Amino acid sequence: MIKPAWITPGFSHALLGAALTVTIGLPCALVGLPSVIGAVFAIGFYVGRERRQSEEHFGSNRIMPWQWKPRAGRDVAWPALSSVVVALLIELAF
């Protein structure tokens, strides 16, 4: 399958972060909890994912387990931004 050019890795991860936020944040908002819980979950998912990837590549590129890989900040920034925006939109809706 050929991927469209407009779906960049940053955009696709931002969509996934937004989807995770809606999946957790919307039910939280419906029962009276803050929807930011969904954003925290999505950001935690991506931070944990980046940490695991840096540990998996320990032998190949000499990244120590306590360090992040060089592009980890970029890979977490877009999902984090989209998660916060979606959580704020859910808060405004309720």
Backbone atoms as SQL, in Angstrom:
CREATE TABLE atoms (id INTEGER PRIMARY KEY, chain TEXT, resi INTEGER, resn TEXT, atom TEXT, x REAL, y REAL, z REAL);
INSERT INTO atoms VALUES
  (1, 'A', 1, 'MET', 'N', 0.834, -1.179, 0.000),
  (2, 'A', 1, 'MET', 'CA', 0.000, 0.000, 0.000),
  (3, 'A', 1, 'MET', 'C', 0.879, 1.243, 0.000),
  (4, 'A', 2, 'ILE', 'N', 0.547, 2.185, -0.847),
  (5, 'A', 2, 'ILE', 'CA', 1.309, 3.423, -0.936),
  (6, 'A', 2, 'ILE', 'C', 0.702, 4.450, 0.006),
  (7, 'A', 3, 'LYS', 'N', 1.552, 5.017, 0.840),
  (8, 'A', 3, 'LYS', 'CA', 1.108, 5.997, 1.821),
  (9, 'A', 3, 'LYS', 'C', 1.042, 7.371, 1.158),
  (10, 'A', 4, 'PRO', 'N', -0.050, 8.142, 1.362),
  (11, 'A', 4, 'PRO', 'CA', -0.109, 9.493, 0.802),
  (12, 'A', 4, 'PRO', 'C', 1.011, 10.366, 1.356),
  (13, 'A', 5, 'ALA', 'N', 1.468, 11.296, 0.535),
  (14, 'A', 5, 'ALA', 'CA', 2.602, 12.144, 0.919),
  (15, 'A', 5, 'ALA', 'C', 2.266, 13.070, 2.081),
  (16, 'A', 6, 'TRP', 'N', 1.005, 13.416, 2.274),
  (17, 'A', 6, 'TRP', 'CA', 0.638, 14.350, 3.338),
  (18, 'A', 6, 'TRP', 'C', 0.620, 13.706, 4.705),
  (19, 'A', 7, 'ILE', 'N', 0.715, 12.368, 4.771),
  (20, 'A', 7, 'ILE', 'CA', 0.759, 11.699, 6.072),
  (21, 'A', 7, 'ILE', 'C', 2.223, 11.512, 6.456),
  (22, 'A', 8, 'THR', 'N', 2.767, 12.519, 7.106),
  (23, 'A', 8, 'THR', 'CA', 4.145, 12.442, 7.582),
  (24, 'A', 8, 'THR', 'C', 4.159, 11.710, 8.920),
  (25, 'A', 9, 'PRO', 'N', 5.306, 11.237, 9.378),
  (26, 'A', 9, 'PRO', 'CA', 5.354, 10.574, 10.683),
  (27, 'A', 9, 'PRO', 'C', 4.863, 11.463, 11.821),
  (28, 'A', 10, 'GLY', 'N', 5.216, 12.739, 11.793),
  (29, 'A', 10, 'GLY', 'CA', 4.755, 13.640, 12.847),
  (30, 'A', 10, 'GLY', 'C', 3.245, 13.796, 12.845),
  (31, 'A', 11, 'PHE', 'N', 2.649, 13.896, 11.650),
  (32, 'A', 11, 'PHE', 'CA', 1.204, 14.053, 11.537),
  (33, 'A', 11, 'PHE', 'C', 0.477, 12.796, 11.985),
  (34, 'A', 12, 'SER', 'N', 0.983, 11.645, 11.591),
  (35, 'A', 12, 'SER', 'CA', 0.315, 10.400, 11.981),
  (36, 'A', 12, 'SER', 'C', 0.405, 10.178, 13.490),
  (37, 'A', 13, 'HIS', 'N', 1.527, 10.516, 14.100),
  (38, 'A', 13, 'HIS', 'CA', 1.646, 10.381, 15.550),
  (39, 'A', 13, 'HIS', 'C', 0.776, 11.410, 16.268),
  (40, 'A', 14, 'ALA', 'N', 0.629, 12.597, 15.687),
  (41, 'A', 14, 'ALA', 'CA', -0.269, 13.592, 16.272),
  (42, 'A', 14, 'ALA', 'C', -1.709, 13.088, 16.238),
  (43, 'A', 15, 'LEU', 'N', -2.103, 12.449, 15.144),
  (44, 'A', 15, 'LEU', 'CA', -3.456, 11.881, 15.065),
  (45, 'A', 15, 'LEU', 'C', -3.647, 10.767, 16.082),
  (46, 'A', 16, 'LEU', 'N', -2.637, 9.943, 16.261),
  (47, 'A', 16, 'LEU', 'CA', -2.733, 8.877, 17.259),
  (48, 'A', 16, 'LEU', 'C', -2.805, 9.444, 18.680),
  (49, 'A', 17, 'GLY', 'N', -2.034, 10.481, 18.948),
  (50, 'A', 17, 'GLY', 'CA', -2.100, 11.120, 20.263),
  (51, 'A', 17, 'GLY', 'C', -3.470, 11.721, 20.517),
  (52, 'A', 18, 'ALA', 'N', -4.049, 12.343, 19.487),
  (53, 'A', 18, 'ALA', 'CA', -5.393, 12.904, 19.618),
  (54, 'A', 18, 'ALA', 'C', -6.422, 11.797, 19.835),
  (55, 'A', 19, 'ALA', 'N', -6.271, 10.687, 19.114),
  (56, 'A', 19, 'ALA', 'CA', -7.209, 9.567, 19.270),
  (57, 'A', 19, 'ALA', 'C', -7.119, 8.961, 20.669),
  (58, 'A', 20, 'LEU', 'N', -5.915, 8.823, 21.193),
  (59, 'A', 20, 'LEU', 'CA', -5.762, 8.318, 22.563),
  (60, 'A', 20, 'LEU', 'C', -6.392, 9.271, 23.576),
  (61, 'A', 21, 'THR', 'N', -6.240, 10.563, 23.328),
  (62, 'A', 21, 'THR', 'CA', -6.817, 11.546, 24.234),
  (63, 'A', 21, 'THR', 'C', -8.342, 11.474, 24.219),
  (64, 'A', 22, 'VAL', 'N', -8.921, 11.348, 23.030),
  (65, 'A', 22, 'VAL', 'CA', -10.374, 11.248, 22.931),
  (66, 'A', 22, 'VAL', 'C', -10.858, 9.953, 23.574),
  (67, 'A', 23, 'THR', 'N', -10.138, 8.862, 23.353),
  (68, 'A', 23, 'THR', 'CA', -10.542, 7.567, 23.891),
  (69, 'A', 23, 'THR', 'C', -10.601, 7.578, 25.419),
  (70, 'A', 24, 'ILE', 'N', -9.679, 8.250, 26.057),
  (71, 'A', 24, 'ILE', 'CA', -9.645, 8.300, 27.518),
  (72, 'A', 24, 'ILE', 'C', -10.316, 9.572, 28.052),
  (73, 'A', 25, 'GLY', 'N', -10.068, 10.705, 27.411),
  (74, 'A', 25, 'GLY', 'CA', -10.547, 11.981, 27.927),
  (75, 'A', 25, 'GLY', 'C', -12.041, 12.196, 27.805),
  (76, 'A', 26, 'LEU', 'N', -12.657, 11.716, 26.732),
  (77, 'A', 26, 'LEU', 'CA', -14.092, 11.915, 26.557),
  (78, 'A', 26, 'LEU', 'C', -14.918, 11.173, 27.607),
  (79, 'A', 27, 'PRO', 'N', -14.645, 9.886, 27.861),
  (80, 'A', 27, 'PRO', 'CA', -15.384, 9.236, 28.955),
  (81, 'A', 27, 'PRO', 'C', -15.138, 9.888, 30.315),
  (82, 'A', 28, 'CYS', 'N', -13.924, 10.362, 30.537),
  (83, 'A', 28, 'CYS', 'CA', -13.639, 11.057, 31.796),
  (84, 'A', 28, 'CYS', 'C', -14.488, 12.315, 31.913),
  (85, 'A', 29, 'ALA', 'N', -14.602, 13.072, 30.822),
  (86, 'A', 29, 'ALA', 'CA', -15.408, 14.294, 30.842),
  (87, 'A', 29, 'ALA', 'C', -16.884, 13.980, 31.047),
  (88, 'A', 30, 'LEU', 'N', -17.337, 12.866, 30.507),
  (89, 'A', 30, 'LEU', 'CA', -18.748, 12.495, 30.651),
  (90, 'A', 30, 'LEU', 'C', -19.117, 12.151, 32.092),
  (91, 'A', 31, 'VAL', 'N', -18.161, 11.624, 32.856),
  (92, 'A', 31, 'VAL', 'CA', -18.450, 11.280, 34.261),
  (93, 'A', 31, 'VAL', 'C', -18.015, 12.377, 35.229),
  (94, 'A', 32, 'GLY', 'N', -17.539, 13.508, 34.703),
  (95, 'A', 32, 'GLY', 'CA', -17.207, 14.637, 35.560),
  (96, 'A', 32, 'GLY', 'C', -15.743, 14.787, 35.918),
  (97, 'A', 33, 'LEU', 'N', -14.902, 13.929, 35.397),
  (98, 'A', 33, 'LEU', 'CA', -13.462, 14.055, 35.640),
  (99, 'A', 33, 'LEU', 'C', -12.852, 14.965, 34.580),
  (100, 'A', 34, 'PRO', 'N', -11.681, 15.525, 34.838),
  (101, 'A', 34, 'PRO', 'CA', -11.061, 16.389, 33.818),
  (102, 'A', 34, 'PRO', 'C', -10.597, 15.574, 32.607),
  (103, 'A', 35, 'SER', 'N', -10.806, 16.136, 31.429),
  (104, 'A', 35, 'SER', 'CA', -10.402, 15.434, 30.205),
  (105, 'A', 35, 'SER', 'C', -8.888, 15.443, 30.020),
  (106, 'A', 36, 'VAL', 'N', -8.200, 16.224, 30.825),
  (107, 'A', 36, 'VAL', 'CA', -6.733, 16.265, 30.744),
  (108, 'A', 36, 'VAL', 'C', -6.136, 14.898, 31.080),
  (109, 'A', 37, 'ILE', 'N', -6.899, 14.071, 31.766),
  (110, 'A', 37, 'ILE', 'CA', -6.443, 12.708, 32.074),
  (111, 'A', 37, 'ILE', 'C', -6.121, 11.968, 30.770),
  (112, 'A', 38, 'GLY', 'N', -6.914, 12.189, 29.736),
  (113, 'A', 38, 'GLY', 'CA', -6.651, 11.567, 28.441),
  (114, 'A', 38, 'GLY', 'C', -5.353, 12.060, 27.825),
  (115, 'A', 39, 'ALA', 'N', -5.095, 13.368, 27.948),
  (116, 'A', 39, 'ALA', 'CA', -3.845, 13.919, 27.414),
  (117, 'A', 39, 'ALA', 'C', -2.645, 13.378, 28.177),
  (118, 'A', 40, 'VAL', 'N', -2.779, 13.276, 29.485),
  (119, 'A', 40, 'VAL', 'CA', -1.678, 12.727, 30.293),
  (120, 'A', 40, 'VAL', 'C', -1.408, 11.282, 29.895),
  (121, 'A', 41, 'PHE', 'N', -2.470, 10.518, 29.664),
  (122, 'A', 41, 'PHE', 'CA', -2.301, 9.134, 29.228),
  (123, 'A', 41, 'PHE', 'C', -1.583, 9.061, 27.881),
  (124, 'A', 42, 'ALA', 'N', -2.018, 9.888, 26.916),
  (125, 'A', 42, 'ALA', 'CA', -1.413, 9.861, 25.582),
  (126, 'A', 42, 'ALA', 'C', 0.056, 10.285, 25.625),
  (127, 'A', 43, 'ILE', 'N', 0.357, 11.331, 26.380),
  (128, 'A', 43, 'ILE', 'CA', 1.744, 11.792, 26.479),
  (129, 'A', 43, 'ILE', 'C', 2.597, 10.740, 27.177),
  (130, 'A', 44, 'GLY', 'N', 2.059, 10.140, 28.236),
  (131, 'A', 44, 'GLY', 'CA', 2.794, 9.069, 28.923),
  (132, 'A', 44, 'GLY', 'C', 3.051, 7.879, 28.023),
  (133, 'A', 45, 'PHE', 'N', 2.087, 7.568, 27.162),
  (134, 'A', 45, 'PHE', 'CA', 2.265, 6.473, 26.210),
  (135, 'A', 45, 'PHE', 'C', 3.436, 6.754, 25.282),
  (136, 'A', 46, 'TYR', 'N', 3.491, 7.964, 24.735),
  (137, 'A', 46, 'TYR', 'CA', 4.579, 8.294, 23.806),
  (138, 'A', 46, 'TYR', 'C', 5.926, 8.433, 24.503),
  (139, 'A', 47, 'VAL', 'N', 5.939, 8.984, 25.709),
  (140, 'A', 47, 'VAL', 'CA', 7.205, 9.088, 26.442),
  (141, 'A', 47, 'VAL', 'C', 7.738, 7.689, 26.748),
  (142, 'A', 48, 'GLY', 'N', 6.862, 6.801, 27.204),
  (143, 'A', 48, 'GLY', 'CA', 7.281, 5.422, 27.465),
  (144, 'A', 48, 'GLY', 'C', 7.736, 4.711, 26.216),
  (145, 'A', 49, 'ARG', 'N', 7.075, 4.987, 25.109),
  (146, 'A', 49, 'ARG', 'CA', 7.447, 4.376, 23.830),
  (147, 'A', 49, 'ARG', 'C', 8.854, 4.806, 23.410),
  (148, 'A', 50, 'GLU', 'N', 9.141, 6.098, 23.552),
  (149, 'A', 50, 'GLU', 'CA', 10.460, 6.589, 23.169),
  (150, 'A', 50, 'GLU', 'C', 11.533, 6.045, 24.097),
  (151, 'A', 51, 'ARG', 'N', 11.235, 5.914, 25.377),
  (152, 'A', 51, 'ARG', 'CA', 12.223, 5.357, 26.307),
  (153, 'A', 51, 'ARG', 'C', 12.508, 3.897, 25.958),
  (154, 'A', 52, 'ARG', 'N', 11.450, 3.144, 25.651),
  (155, 'A', 52, 'ARG', 'CA', 11.654, 1.733, 25.298),
  (156, 'A', 52, 'ARG', 'C', 12.474, 1.607, 24.030),
  (157, 'A', 53, 'GLN', 'N', 12.223, 2.476, 23.056),
  (158, 'A', 53, 'GLN', 'CA', 12.982, 2.385, 21.814),
  (159, 'A', 53, 'GLN', 'C', 14.447, 2.711, 22.032),
  (160, 'A', 54, 'SER', 'N', 14.742, 3.666, 22.915),
  (161, 'A', 54, 'SER', 'CA', 16.149, 3.981, 23.152),
  (162, 'A', 54, 'SER', 'C', 16.839, 2.827, 23.877),
  (163, 'A', 55, 'GLU', 'N', 16.094, 2.105, 24.725),
  (164, 'A', 55, 'GLU', 'CA', 16.690, 0.961, 25.405),
  (165, 'A', 55, 'GLU', 'C', 16.880, -0.211, 24.455),
  (166, 'A', 56, 'GLU', 'N', 15.979, -0.375, 23.484),
  (167, 'A', 56, 'GLU', 'CA', 16.118, -1.467, 22.524),
  (168, 'A', 56, 'GLU', 'C', 17.347, -1.292, 21.650),
  (169, 'A', 57, 'HIS', 'N', 17.711, -0.045, 21.370),
  (170, 'A', 57, 'HIS', 'CA', 18.834, 0.229, 20.476),
  (171, 'A', 57, 'HIS', 'C', 20.138, 0.425, 21.232),
  (172, 'A', 58, 'PHE', 'N', 20.194, -0.061, 22.442),
  (173, 'A', 58, 'PHE', 'CA', 21.374, 0.161, 23.280),
  (174, 'A', 58, 'PHE', 'C', 22.643, -0.360, 22.612),
  (175, 'A', 59, 'GLY', 'N', 22.594, -1.562, 22.053),
  (176, 'A', 59, 'GLY', 'CA', 23.803, -2.128, 21.478),
  (177, 'A', 59, 'GLY', 'C', 24.152, -1.579, 20.108),
  (178, 'A', 60, 'SER', 'N', 23.150, -1.137, 19.353),
  (179, 'A', 60, 'SER', 'CA', 23.415, -0.757, 17.976),
  (180, 'A', 60, 'SER', 'C', 23.953, 0.663, 17.838),
  (181, 'A', 61, 'ASN', 'N', 23.451, 1.609, 18.612),
  (182, 'A', 61, 'ASN', 'CA', 23.935, 2.980, 18.424),
  (183, 'A', 61, 'ASN', 'C', 24.473, 3.599, 19.713),
  (184, 'A', 62, 'ARG', 'N', 24.740, 2.775, 20.686),
  (185, 'A', 62, 'ARG', 'CA', 25.398, 3.171, 21.923),
  (186, 'A', 62, 'ARG', 'C', 24.658, 4.257, 22.703),
  (187, 'A', 63, 'ILE', 'N', 23.338, 4.219, 22.703),
  (188, 'A', 63, 'ILE', 'CA', 22.560, 5.121, 23.546),
  (189, 'A', 63, 'ILE', 'C', 22.373, 4.432, 24.892),
  (190, 'A', 64, 'MET', 'N', 22.772, 5.094, 25.934),
  (191, 'A', 64, 'MET', 'CA', 22.629, 4.523, 27.263),
  (192, 'A', 64, 'MET', 'C', 21.147, 4.431, 27.634),
  (193, 'A', 65, 'PRO', 'N', 20.741, 3.451, 28.433),
  (194, 'A', 65, 'PRO', 'CA', 19.314, 3.290, 28.765),
  (195, 'A', 65, 'PRO', 'C', 18.700, 4.504, 29.450),
  (196, 'A', 66, 'TRP', 'N', 19.483, 5.324, 30.115),
  (197, 'A', 66, 'TRP', 'CA', 18.928, 6.487, 30.802),
  (198, 'A', 66, 'TRP', 'C', 18.889, 7.720, 29.904),
  (199, 'A', 67, 'GLN', 'N', 19.390, 7.602, 28.666),
  (200, 'A', 67, 'GLN', 'CA', 19.360, 8.714, 27.721),
  (201, 'A', 67, 'GLN', 'C', 18.270, 8.480, 26.677),
  (202, 'A', 68, 'TRP', 'N', 17.804, 9.558, 26.111),
  (203, 'A', 68, 'TRP', 'CA', 16.839, 9.469, 25.016),
  (204, 'A', 68, 'TRP', 'C', 17.592, 9.482, 23.697),
  (205, 'A', 69, 'LYS', 'N', 16.990, 8.895, 22.689),
  (206, 'A', 69, 'LYS', 'CA', 17.592, 8.980, 21.372),
  (207, 'A', 69, 'LYS', 'C', 17.485, 10.419, 20.873),
  (208, 'A', 70, 'PRO', 'N', 18.281, 10.816, 19.924),
  (209, 'A', 70, 'PRO', 'CA', 18.337, 12.234, 19.523),
  (210, 'A', 70, 'PRO', 'C', 17.014, 12.817, 19.048),
  (211, 'A', 71, 'ARG', 'N', 16.174, 12.061, 18.378),
  (212, 'A', 71, 'ARG', 'CA', 14.932, 12.620, 17.847),
  (213, 'A', 71, 'ARG', 'C', 13.733, 12.401, 18.768),
  (214, 'A', 72, 'ALA', 'N', 13.963, 11.951, 19.984),
  (215, 'A', 72, 'ALA', 'CA', 12.863, 11.626, 20.893),
  (216, 'A', 72, 'ALA', 'C', 12.010, 12.841, 21.227),
  (217, 'A', 73, 'GLY', 'N', 12.625, 13.990, 21.399),
  (218, 'A', 73, 'GLY', 'CA', 11.858, 15.193, 21.697),
  (219, 'A', 73, 'GLY', 'C', 10.895, 15.545, 20.584),
  (220, 'A', 74, 'ARG', 'N', 11.357, 15.411, 19.352),
  (221, 'A', 74, 'ARG', 'CA', 10.494, 15.679, 18.205),
  (222, 'A', 74, 'ARG', 'C', 9.384, 14.650, 18.111),
  (223, 'A', 75, 'ASP', 'N', 9.695, 13.398, 18.396),
  (224, 'A', 75, 'ASP', 'CA', 8.701, 12.339, 18.275),
  (225, 'A', 75, 'ASP', 'C', 7.645, 12.408, 19.361),
  (226, 'A', 76, 'VAL', 'N', 7.922, 13.062, 20.466),
  (227, 'A', 76, 'VAL', 'CA', 6.954, 13.211, 21.547),
  (228, 'A', 76, 'VAL', 'C', 6.231, 14.553, 21.453),
  (229, 'A', 77, 'ALA', 'N', 6.838, 15.553, 20.847),
  (230, 'A', 77, 'ALA', 'CA', 6.274, 16.903, 20.836),
  (231, 'A', 77, 'ALA', 'C', 4.948, 16.984, 20.082),
  (232, 'A', 78, 'TRP', 'N', 4.860, 16.424, 18.898),
  (233, 'A', 78, 'TRP', 'CA', 3.620, 16.532, 18.118),
  (234, 'A', 78, 'TRP', 'C', 2.458, 15.793, 18.769),
  (235, 'A', 79, 'PRO', 'N', 2.628, 14.549, 19.237),
  (236, 'A', 79, 'PRO', 'CA', 1.507, 13.925, 19.939),
  (237, 'A', 79, 'PRO', 'C', 1.126, 14.671, 21.218),
  (238, 'A', 80, 'ALA', 'N', 2.107, 15.225, 21.923),
  (239, 'A', 80, 'ALA', 'CA', 1.805, 15.962, 23.150),
  (240, 'A', 80, 'ALA', 'C', 1.003, 17.219, 22.838),
  (241, 'A', 81, 'LEU', 'N', 1.403, 17.933, 21.807),
  (242, 'A', 81, 'LEU', 'CA', 0.693, 19.147, 21.430),
  (243, 'A', 81, 'LEU', 'C', -0.737, 18.839, 21.000),
  (244, 'A', 82, 'SER', 'N', -0.905, 17.836, 20.171),
  (245, 'A', 82, 'SER', 'CA', -2.258, 17.493, 19.716),
  (246, 'A', 82, 'SER', 'C', -3.110, 16.982, 20.870),
  (247, 'A', 83, 'SER', 'N', -2.518, 16.259, 21.801),
  (248, 'A', 83, 'SER', 'CA', -3.266, 15.750, 22.951),
  (249, 'A', 83, 'SER', 'C', -3.766, 16.881, 23.839),
  (250, 'A', 84, 'VAL', 'N', -2.938, 17.860, 24.069),
  (251, 'A', 84, 'VAL', 'CA', -3.335, 18.992, 24.902),
  (252, 'A', 84, 'VAL', 'C', -4.433, 19.802, 24.219),
  (253, 'A', 85, 'VAL', 'N', -4.301, 20.017, 22.912),
  (254, 'A', 85, 'VAL', 'CA', -5.323, 20.769, 22.174),
  (255, 'A', 85, 'VAL', 'C', -6.658, 20.031, 22.215),
  (256, 'A', 86, 'VAL', 'N', -6.646, 18.738, 21.986),
  (257, 'A', 86, 'VAL', 'CA', -7.893, 17.960, 22.010),
  (258, 'A', 86, 'VAL', 'C', -8.494, 17.959, 23.417),
  (259, 'A', 87, 'ALA', 'N', -7.672, 17.829, 24.436),
  (260, 'A', 87, 'ALA', 'CA', -8.187, 17.855, 25.811),
  (261, 'A', 87, 'ALA', 'C', -8.830, 19.206, 26.127),
  (262, 'A', 88, 'LEU', 'N', -8.219, 20.285, 25.663),
  (263, 'A', 88, 'LEU', 'CA', -8.813, 21.607, 25.882),
  (264, 'A', 88, 'LEU', 'C', -10.126, 21.758, 25.122),
  (265, 'A', 89, 'LEU', 'N', -10.200, 21.224, 23.920),
  (266, 'A', 89, 'LEU', 'CA', -11.455, 21.275, 23.161),
  (267, 'A', 89, 'LEU', 'C', -12.556, 20.467, 23.852),
  (268, 'A', 90, 'ILE', 'N', -12.191, 19.334, 24.423),
  (269, 'A', 90, 'ILE', 'CA', -13.182, 18.533, 25.159),
  (270, 'A', 90, 'ILE', 'C', -13.654, 19.305, 26.399),
  (271, 'A', 91, 'GLU', 'N', -12.717, 19.971, 27.081),
  (272, 'A', 91, 'GLU', 'CA', -13.097, 20.759, 28.258),
  (273, 'A', 91, 'GLU', 'C', -14.036, 21.897, 27.879),
  (274, 'A', 92, 'LEU', 'N', -13.764, 22.540, 26.752),
  (275, 'A', 92, 'LEU', 'CA', -14.640, 23.625, 26.307),
  (276, 'A', 92, 'LEU', 'C', -16.018, 23.118, 25.909),
  (277, 'A', 93, 'ALA', 'N', -16.092, 21.911, 25.397),
  (278, 'A', 93, 'ALA', 'CA', -17.370, 21.344, 24.971),
  (279, 'A', 93, 'ALA', 'C', -18.235, 20.951, 26.163),
  (280, 'A', 94, 'PHE', 'N', -17.599, 20.601, 27.269),
  (281, 'A', 94, 'PHE', 'CA', -18.375, 20.180, 28.453),
  (282, 'A', 94, 'PHE', 'C', -18.295, 21.276, 29.453);
